[in-house]
CSV table of C-alpha atoms and ligand atoms in Angstrom, one decimal:
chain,number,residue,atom,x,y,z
Z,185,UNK,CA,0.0,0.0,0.0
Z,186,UNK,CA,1.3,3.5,-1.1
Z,187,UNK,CA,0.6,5.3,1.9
Z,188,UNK,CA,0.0,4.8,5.1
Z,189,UNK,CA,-3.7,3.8,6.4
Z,190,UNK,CA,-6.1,6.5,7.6
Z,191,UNK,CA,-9.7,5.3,8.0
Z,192,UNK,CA,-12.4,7.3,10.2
Z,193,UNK,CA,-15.5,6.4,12.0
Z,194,UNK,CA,-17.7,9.6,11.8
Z,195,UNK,CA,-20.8,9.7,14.2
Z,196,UNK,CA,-23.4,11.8,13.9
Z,197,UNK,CA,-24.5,12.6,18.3
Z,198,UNK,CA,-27.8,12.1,17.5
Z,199,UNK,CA,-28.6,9.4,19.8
Z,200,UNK,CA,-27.4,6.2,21.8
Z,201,UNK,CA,-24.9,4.4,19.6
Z,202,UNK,CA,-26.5,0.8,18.5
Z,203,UNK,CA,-25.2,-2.1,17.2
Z,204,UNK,CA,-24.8,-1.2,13.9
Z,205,UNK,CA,-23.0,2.1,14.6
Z,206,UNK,CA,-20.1,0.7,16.5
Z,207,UNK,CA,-19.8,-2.3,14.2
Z,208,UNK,CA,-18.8,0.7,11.7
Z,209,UNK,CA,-16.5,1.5,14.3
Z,210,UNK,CA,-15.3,-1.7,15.2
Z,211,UNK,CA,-14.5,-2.5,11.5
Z,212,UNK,CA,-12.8,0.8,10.9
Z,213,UNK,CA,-10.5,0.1,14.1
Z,214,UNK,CA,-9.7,-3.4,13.1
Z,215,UNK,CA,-8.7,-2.4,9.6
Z,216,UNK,CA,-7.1,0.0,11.0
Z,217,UNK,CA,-4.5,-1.8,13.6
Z,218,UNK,CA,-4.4,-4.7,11.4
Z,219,UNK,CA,-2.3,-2.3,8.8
Z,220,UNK,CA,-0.6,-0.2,11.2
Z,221,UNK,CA,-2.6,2.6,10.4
Z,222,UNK,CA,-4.4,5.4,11.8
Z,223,UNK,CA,-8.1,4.8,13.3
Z,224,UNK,CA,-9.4,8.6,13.6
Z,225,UNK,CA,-12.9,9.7,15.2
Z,226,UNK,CA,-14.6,12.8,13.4
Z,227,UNK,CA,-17.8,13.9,15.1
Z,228,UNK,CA,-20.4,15.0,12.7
Z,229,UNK,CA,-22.6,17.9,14.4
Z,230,UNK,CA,-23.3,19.8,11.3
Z,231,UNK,CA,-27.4,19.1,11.7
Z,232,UNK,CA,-28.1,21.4,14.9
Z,233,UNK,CA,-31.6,20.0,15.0
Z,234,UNK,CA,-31.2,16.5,15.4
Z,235,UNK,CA,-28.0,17.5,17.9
Z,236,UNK,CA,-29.4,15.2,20.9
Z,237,UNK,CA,-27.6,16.0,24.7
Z,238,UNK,CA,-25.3,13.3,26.4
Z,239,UNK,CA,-24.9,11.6,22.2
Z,240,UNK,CA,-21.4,11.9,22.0
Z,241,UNK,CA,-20.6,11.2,25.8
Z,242,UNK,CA,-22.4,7.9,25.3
Z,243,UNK,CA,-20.6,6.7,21.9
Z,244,UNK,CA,-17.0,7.8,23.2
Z,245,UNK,CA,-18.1,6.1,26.1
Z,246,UNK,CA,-18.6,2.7,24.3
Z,247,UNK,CA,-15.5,3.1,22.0
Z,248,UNK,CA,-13.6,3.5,25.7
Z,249,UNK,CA,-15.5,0.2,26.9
Z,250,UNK,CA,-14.7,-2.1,24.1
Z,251,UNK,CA,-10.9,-0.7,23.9
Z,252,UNK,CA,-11.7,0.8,20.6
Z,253,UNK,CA,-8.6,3.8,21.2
Z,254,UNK,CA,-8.3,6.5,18.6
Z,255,UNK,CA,-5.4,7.8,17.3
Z,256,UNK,CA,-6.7,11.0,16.6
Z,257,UNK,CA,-10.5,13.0,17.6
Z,258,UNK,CA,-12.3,14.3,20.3
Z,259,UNK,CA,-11.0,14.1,23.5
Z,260,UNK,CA,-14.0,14.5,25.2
Z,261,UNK,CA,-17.3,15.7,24.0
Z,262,UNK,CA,-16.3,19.4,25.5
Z,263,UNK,CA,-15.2,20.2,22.0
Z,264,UNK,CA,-11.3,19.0,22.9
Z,265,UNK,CA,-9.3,17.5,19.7
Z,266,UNK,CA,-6.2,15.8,19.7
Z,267,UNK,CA,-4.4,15.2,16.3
Z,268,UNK,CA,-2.7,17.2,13.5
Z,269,UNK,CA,-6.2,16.9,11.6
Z,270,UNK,CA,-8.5,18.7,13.8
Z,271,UNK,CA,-10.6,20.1,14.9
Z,272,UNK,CA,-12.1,16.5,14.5
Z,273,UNK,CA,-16.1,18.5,15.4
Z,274,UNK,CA,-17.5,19.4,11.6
Z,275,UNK,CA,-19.4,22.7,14.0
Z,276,UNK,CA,-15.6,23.8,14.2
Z,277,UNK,CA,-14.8,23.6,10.7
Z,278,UNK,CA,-17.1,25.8,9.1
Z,279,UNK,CA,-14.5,28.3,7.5
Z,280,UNK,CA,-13.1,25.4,5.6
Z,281,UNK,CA,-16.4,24.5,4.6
Z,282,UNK,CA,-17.0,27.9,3.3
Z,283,UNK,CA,-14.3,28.4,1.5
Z,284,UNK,CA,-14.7,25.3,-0.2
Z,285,UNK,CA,-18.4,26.1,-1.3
Z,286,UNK,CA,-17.1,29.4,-2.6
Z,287,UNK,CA,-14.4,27.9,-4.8
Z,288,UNK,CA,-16.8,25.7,-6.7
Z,289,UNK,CA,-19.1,28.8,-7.0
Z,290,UNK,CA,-16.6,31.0,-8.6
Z,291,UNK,CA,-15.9,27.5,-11.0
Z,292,UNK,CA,-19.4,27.5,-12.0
Z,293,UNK,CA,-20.1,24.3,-10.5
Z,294,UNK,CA,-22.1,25.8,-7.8
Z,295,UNK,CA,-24.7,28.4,-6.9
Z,296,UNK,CA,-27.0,30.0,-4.6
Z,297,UNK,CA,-30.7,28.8,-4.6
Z,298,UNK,CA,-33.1,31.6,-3.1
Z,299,UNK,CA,-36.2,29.5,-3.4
Z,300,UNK,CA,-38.7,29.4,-0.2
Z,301,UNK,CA,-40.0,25.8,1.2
Z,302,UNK,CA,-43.4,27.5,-0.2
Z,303,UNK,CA,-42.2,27.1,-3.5
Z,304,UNK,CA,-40.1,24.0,-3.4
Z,305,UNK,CA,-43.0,22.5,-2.0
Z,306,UNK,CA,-45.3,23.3,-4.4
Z,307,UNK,CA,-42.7,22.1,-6.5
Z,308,UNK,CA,-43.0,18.4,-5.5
Z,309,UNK,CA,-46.6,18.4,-5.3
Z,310,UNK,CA,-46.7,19.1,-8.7
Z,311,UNK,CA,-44.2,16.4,-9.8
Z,312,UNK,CA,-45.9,14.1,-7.3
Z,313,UNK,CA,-49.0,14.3,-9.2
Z,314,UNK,CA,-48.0,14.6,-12.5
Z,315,UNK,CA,-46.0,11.8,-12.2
Z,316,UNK,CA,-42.7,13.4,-13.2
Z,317,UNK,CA,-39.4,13.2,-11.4
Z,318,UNK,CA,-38.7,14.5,-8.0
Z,319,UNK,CA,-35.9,17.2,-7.9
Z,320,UNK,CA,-35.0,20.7,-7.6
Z,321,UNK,CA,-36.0,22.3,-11.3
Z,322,UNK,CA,-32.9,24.8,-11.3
Z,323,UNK,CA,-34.9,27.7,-11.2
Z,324,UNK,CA,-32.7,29.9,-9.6
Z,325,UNK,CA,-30.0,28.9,-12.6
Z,326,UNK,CA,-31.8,30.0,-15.0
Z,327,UNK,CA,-33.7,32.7,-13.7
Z,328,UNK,CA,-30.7,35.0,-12.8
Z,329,UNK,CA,-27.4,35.4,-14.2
Z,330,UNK,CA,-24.3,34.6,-11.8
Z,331,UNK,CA,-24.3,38.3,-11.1
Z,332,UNK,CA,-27.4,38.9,-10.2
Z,333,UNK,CA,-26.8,35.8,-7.8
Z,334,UNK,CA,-24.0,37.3,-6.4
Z,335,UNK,CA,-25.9,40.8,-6.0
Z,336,UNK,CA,-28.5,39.1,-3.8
Z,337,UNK,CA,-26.4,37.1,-2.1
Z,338,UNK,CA,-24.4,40.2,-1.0
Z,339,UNK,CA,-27.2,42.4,-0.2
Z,340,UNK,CA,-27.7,39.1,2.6
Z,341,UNK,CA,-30.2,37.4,0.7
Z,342,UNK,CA,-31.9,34.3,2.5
Z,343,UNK,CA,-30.3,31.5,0.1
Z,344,UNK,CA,-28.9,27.8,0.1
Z,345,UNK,CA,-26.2,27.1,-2.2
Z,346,UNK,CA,-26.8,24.0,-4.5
Z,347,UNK,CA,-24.4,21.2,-6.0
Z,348,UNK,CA,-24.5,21.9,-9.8
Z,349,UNK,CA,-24.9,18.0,-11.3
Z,350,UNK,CA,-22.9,18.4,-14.7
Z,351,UNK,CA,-24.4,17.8,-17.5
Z,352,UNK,CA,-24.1,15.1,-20.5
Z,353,UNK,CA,-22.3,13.3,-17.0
Z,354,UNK,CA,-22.2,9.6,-18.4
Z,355,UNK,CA,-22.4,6.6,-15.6
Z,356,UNK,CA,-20.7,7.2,-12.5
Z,357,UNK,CA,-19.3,4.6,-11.4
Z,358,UNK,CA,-18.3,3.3,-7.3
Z,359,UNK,CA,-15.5,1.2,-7.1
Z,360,UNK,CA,-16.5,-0.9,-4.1
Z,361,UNK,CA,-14.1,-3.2,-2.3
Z,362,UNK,CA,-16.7,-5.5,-1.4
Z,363,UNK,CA,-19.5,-4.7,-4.0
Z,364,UNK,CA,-17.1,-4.5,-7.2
Z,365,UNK,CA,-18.5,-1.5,-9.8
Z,366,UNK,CA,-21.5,-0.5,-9.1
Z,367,UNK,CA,-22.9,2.0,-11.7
Z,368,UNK,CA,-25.5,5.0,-11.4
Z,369,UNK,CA,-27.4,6.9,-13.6
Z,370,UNK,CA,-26.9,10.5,-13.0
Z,371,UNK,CA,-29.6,11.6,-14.7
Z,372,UNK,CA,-31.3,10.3,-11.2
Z,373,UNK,CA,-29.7,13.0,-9.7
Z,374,UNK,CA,-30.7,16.5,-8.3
Z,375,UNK,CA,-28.9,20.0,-7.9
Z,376,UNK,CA,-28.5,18.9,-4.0
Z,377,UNK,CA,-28.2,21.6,-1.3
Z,378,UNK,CA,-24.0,21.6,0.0
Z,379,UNK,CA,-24.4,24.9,1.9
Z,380,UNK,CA,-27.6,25.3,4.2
Z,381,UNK,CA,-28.6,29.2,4.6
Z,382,UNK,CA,-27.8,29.1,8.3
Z,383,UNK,CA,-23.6,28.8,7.3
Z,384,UNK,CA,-23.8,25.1,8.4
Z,385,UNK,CA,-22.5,22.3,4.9
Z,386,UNK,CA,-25.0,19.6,4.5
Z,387,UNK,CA,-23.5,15.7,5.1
Z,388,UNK,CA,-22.4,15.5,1.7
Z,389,UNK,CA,-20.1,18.5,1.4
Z,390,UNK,CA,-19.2,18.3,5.1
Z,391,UNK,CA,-18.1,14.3,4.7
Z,392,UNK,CA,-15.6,14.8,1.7
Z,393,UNK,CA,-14.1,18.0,3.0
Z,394,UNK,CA,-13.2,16.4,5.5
Z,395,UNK,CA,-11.8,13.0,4.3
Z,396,UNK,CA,-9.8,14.9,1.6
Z,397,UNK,CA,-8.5,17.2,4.5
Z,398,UNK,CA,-7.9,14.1,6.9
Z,399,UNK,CA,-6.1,12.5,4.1
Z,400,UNK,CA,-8.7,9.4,4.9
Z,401,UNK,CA,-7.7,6.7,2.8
Z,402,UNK,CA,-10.4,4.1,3.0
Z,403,UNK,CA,-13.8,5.2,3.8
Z,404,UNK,CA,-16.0,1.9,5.3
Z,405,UNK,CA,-19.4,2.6,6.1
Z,406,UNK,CA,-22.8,1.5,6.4
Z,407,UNK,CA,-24.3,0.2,3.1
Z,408,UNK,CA,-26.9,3.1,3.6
Z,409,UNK,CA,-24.2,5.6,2.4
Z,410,UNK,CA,-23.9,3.7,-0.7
Z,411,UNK,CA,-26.7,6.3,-2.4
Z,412,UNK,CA,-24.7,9.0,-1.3
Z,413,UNK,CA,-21.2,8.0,-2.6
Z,414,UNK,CA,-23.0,9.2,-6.4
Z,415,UNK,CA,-22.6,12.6,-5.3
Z,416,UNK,CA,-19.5,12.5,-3.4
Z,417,UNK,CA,-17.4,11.3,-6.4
Z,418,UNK,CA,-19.3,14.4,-8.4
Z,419,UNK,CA,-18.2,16.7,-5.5
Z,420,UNK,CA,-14.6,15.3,-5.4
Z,421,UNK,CA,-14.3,15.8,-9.2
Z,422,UNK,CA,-15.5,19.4,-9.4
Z,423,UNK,CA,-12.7,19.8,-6.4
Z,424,UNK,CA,-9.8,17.4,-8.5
Z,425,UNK,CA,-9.6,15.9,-5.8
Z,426,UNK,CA,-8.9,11.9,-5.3
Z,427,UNK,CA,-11.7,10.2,-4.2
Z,428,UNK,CA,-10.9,7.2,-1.0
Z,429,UNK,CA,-11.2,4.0,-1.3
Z,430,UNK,CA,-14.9,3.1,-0.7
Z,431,UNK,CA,-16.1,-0.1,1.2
Z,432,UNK,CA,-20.0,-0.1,2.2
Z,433,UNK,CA,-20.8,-2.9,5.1
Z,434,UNK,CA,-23.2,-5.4,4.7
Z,435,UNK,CA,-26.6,-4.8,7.1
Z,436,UNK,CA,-27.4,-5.2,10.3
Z,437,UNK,CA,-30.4,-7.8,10.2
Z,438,UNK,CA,-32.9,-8.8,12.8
Z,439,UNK,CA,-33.8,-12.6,12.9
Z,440,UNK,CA,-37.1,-12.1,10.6
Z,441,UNK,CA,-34.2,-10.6,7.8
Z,442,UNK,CA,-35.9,-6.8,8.4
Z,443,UNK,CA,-33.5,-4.2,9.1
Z,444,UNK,CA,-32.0,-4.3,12.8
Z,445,UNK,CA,-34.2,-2.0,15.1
Z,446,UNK,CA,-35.8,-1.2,18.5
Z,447,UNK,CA,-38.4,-4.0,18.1
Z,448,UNK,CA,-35.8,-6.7,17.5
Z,449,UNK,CA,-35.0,-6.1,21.5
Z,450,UNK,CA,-31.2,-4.3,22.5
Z,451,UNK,CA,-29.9,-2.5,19.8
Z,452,UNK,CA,-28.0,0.2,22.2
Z,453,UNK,CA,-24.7,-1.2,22.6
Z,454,UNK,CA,-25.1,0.2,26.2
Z,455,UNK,CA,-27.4,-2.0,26.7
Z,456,UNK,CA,-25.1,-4.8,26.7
Z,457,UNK,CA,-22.8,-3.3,29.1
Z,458,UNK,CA,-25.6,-2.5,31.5
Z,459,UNK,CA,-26.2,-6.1,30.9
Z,460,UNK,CA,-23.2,-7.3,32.0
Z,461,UNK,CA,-21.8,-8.9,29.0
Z,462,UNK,CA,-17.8,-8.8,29.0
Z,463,UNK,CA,-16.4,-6.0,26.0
Z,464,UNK,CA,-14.5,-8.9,24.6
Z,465,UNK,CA,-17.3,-10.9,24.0
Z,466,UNK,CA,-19.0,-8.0,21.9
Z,467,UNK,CA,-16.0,-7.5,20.2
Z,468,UNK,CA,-15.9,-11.2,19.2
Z,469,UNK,CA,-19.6,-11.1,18.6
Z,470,UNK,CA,-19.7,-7.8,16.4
Z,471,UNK,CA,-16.6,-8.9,14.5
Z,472,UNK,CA,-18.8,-11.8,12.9
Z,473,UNK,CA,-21.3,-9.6,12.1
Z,474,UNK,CA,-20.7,-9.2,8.4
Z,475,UNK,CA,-16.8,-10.6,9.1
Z,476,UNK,CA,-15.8,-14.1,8.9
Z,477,UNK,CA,-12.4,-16.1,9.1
Z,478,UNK,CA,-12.6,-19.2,7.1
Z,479,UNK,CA,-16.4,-19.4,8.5
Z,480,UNK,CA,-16.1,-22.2,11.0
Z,481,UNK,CA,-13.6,-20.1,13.6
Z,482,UNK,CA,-16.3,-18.0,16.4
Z,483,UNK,CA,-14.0,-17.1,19.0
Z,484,UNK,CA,-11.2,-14.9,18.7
Z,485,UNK,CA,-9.4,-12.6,20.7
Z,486,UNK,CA,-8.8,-9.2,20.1
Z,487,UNK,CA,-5.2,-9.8,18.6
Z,488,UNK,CA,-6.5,-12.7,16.6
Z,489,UNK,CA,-9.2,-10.2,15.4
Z,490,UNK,CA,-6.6,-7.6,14.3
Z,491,UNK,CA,-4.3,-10.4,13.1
Z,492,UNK,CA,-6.8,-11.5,10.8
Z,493,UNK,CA,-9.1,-8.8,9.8
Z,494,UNK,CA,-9.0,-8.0,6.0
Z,495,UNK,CA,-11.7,-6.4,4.0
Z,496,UNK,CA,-11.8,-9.4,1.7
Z,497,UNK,CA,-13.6,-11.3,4.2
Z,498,UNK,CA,-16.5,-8.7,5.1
Z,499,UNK,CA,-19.2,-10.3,3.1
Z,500,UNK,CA,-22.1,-7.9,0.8
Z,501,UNK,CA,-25.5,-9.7,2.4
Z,502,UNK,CA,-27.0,-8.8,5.4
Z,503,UNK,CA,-25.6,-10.2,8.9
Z,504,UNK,CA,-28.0,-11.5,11.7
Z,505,UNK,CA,-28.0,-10.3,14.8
Z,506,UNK,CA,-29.5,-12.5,17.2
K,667,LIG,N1,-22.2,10.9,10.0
K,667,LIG,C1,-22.5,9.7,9.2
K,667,LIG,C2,-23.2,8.7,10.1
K,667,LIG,O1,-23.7,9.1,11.1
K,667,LIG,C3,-21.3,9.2,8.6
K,667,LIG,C4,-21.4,8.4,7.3
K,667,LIG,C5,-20.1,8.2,6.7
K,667,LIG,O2,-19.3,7.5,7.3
K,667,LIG,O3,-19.8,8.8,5.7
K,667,LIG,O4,-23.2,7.5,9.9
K,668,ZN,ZN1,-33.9,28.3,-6.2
């Protein structure tokens, strides 16, 4: 490997860490130690709305009690970072976010939206019941020249600033460790909002800001980010930038093969501690979540778990928890 491993695990503290969350995290860490690389925590507090009290406390908190140590991050949830990186809280990067919103503006790949939630609603009523597609209708691109943009945004203008998705853009493609290509139209794709009007990024801008910044090599994450990744590789080559490695994990399952949540009992990794259950044996529990060894191996220790952890054994279907 060229350089040096730097993979992140990027909460967002907007509630009790579950099982699939610190899975994520557990993955990243093993990946991590097993290369001799860097395993780096980046708290994601850009939505101020869904920002819940006592989130962050209790996911540090769990990383502490299964012995998942970060080289860099937070060093509490009192906004302390360690690491030549930081700030590793997104709510203390928002210069950097800025400036990176105005560069693709003065490219043309960007631009300020004024529309209200009046109109966009209307908007997607209409496409809702005529049956065409959902999506922002780049009114404010063609209705006003880049000036006159600029003119309103400077006379302090109520305005979002939207991802322009280029056009005649033939198949993007995600080069997925454990998926292999998979291909998306980008004609399914929408001027999304990067900037919000209240200075914060959105996820998407925020997220590969960051891992270009933080030199991430290997992003591994949920398989629910997979829809995302489109637009992050459109971001990353409006920047020239070089896009990470992407590897999206399999699901979290319940036994009845729906989608792991409150219903299928614990899903609060606290849970389990408040349960008594030993961190080892979560560790070796959550590593087969998705993970296997030669598939008839179950217990490991934590150094046979770092010894042996490769992505090449993190399978694509869904993983029961039960
Ligand atoms: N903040 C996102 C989350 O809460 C991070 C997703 C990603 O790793 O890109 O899962
Ligand atoms: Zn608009």
């Amino acid at each position: 490997m060229a350089s040096a491993v730097r993979v992140r695990f990027a909460p967002s503290p907007t509630g009790e860490p579950h099982v699939g969350n610190i899975r994520t995290a557990l993955f990243n860490w093993l990946f991590a130690r097993h290369h001799g690389g860097s395993f780096i925590v980046r708290v994601e507090d850009t939505d101020q709305q869904r920002k819940v009290q006592g989130a962050l406390d209790s996911i540090l908190l769990t990383l502490r009690w299964m012995g998942l140590d970060w080289d860099e991050g937070p060093i509490d949830s009192n906004n302390g970072s360690q690491g030549s990186y930081g700030p590793y809280f997104q709510s203390q990067r928002l210069a950097m976010y800025l400036e990176a919103t105005n560069k693709l503006v003065a490219q043309g790949d960007a631009y300020a939206c004024f529309c209200t939630p009046e109109r966009l609603n209307g908007l997607r009523k209409t496409q809702t019941d005529t049956q065409t597609q959902i999506g922002y209708d780049r009114h404010c691109l063609t209705a006003f020249t880049s000036d006159e943009r600029q003119r309103l945004v400077s006379s302090g203008a109520d305005h979002v600033v939207r991802f322009k998705i280029p056009e005649g853009q033939s198949e993007v493609v995600i080069h997925d460790v454990i998926r292999g290509d998979v291909e998306w139209d980008p004609s399914l794709l929408d001027d999304f909002v990067m900037m919000k009007s209240d200075g914060f990024p959105t996820y998407h801008l925020a997220n590969i800001v960051d891992d270009h910044a933080m030199e991430i090599t290997h992003v591994m994450r949920a398989e629910e980010w997979l829809p995302s990744t489109p637009r992050h590789l459109l971001l990353y080559k409006a920047f020239g930038w070089e896009p990470p490695i992407y590897a999206h994990m399999p699901m979290i399952l319940g036994n009845d093969r729906a989608k792991l949540s409150k219903r299928h009992g614990a899903t609060s990794t606290l849970d389990y501690k408040a349960g008594g259950y030993l961190p080892e044996a979560l560790l070796n529990f959550m590593a087969l979540l998705g993970w296997s060894f030669d598939g008839h191996m179950e217990i490991f220790s934590r150094g046979d778990l770092i010894k042996h952890f490769t992505l090449e054994h993190v399978g694509k279907s869904g993983a029961i928890f039960d």
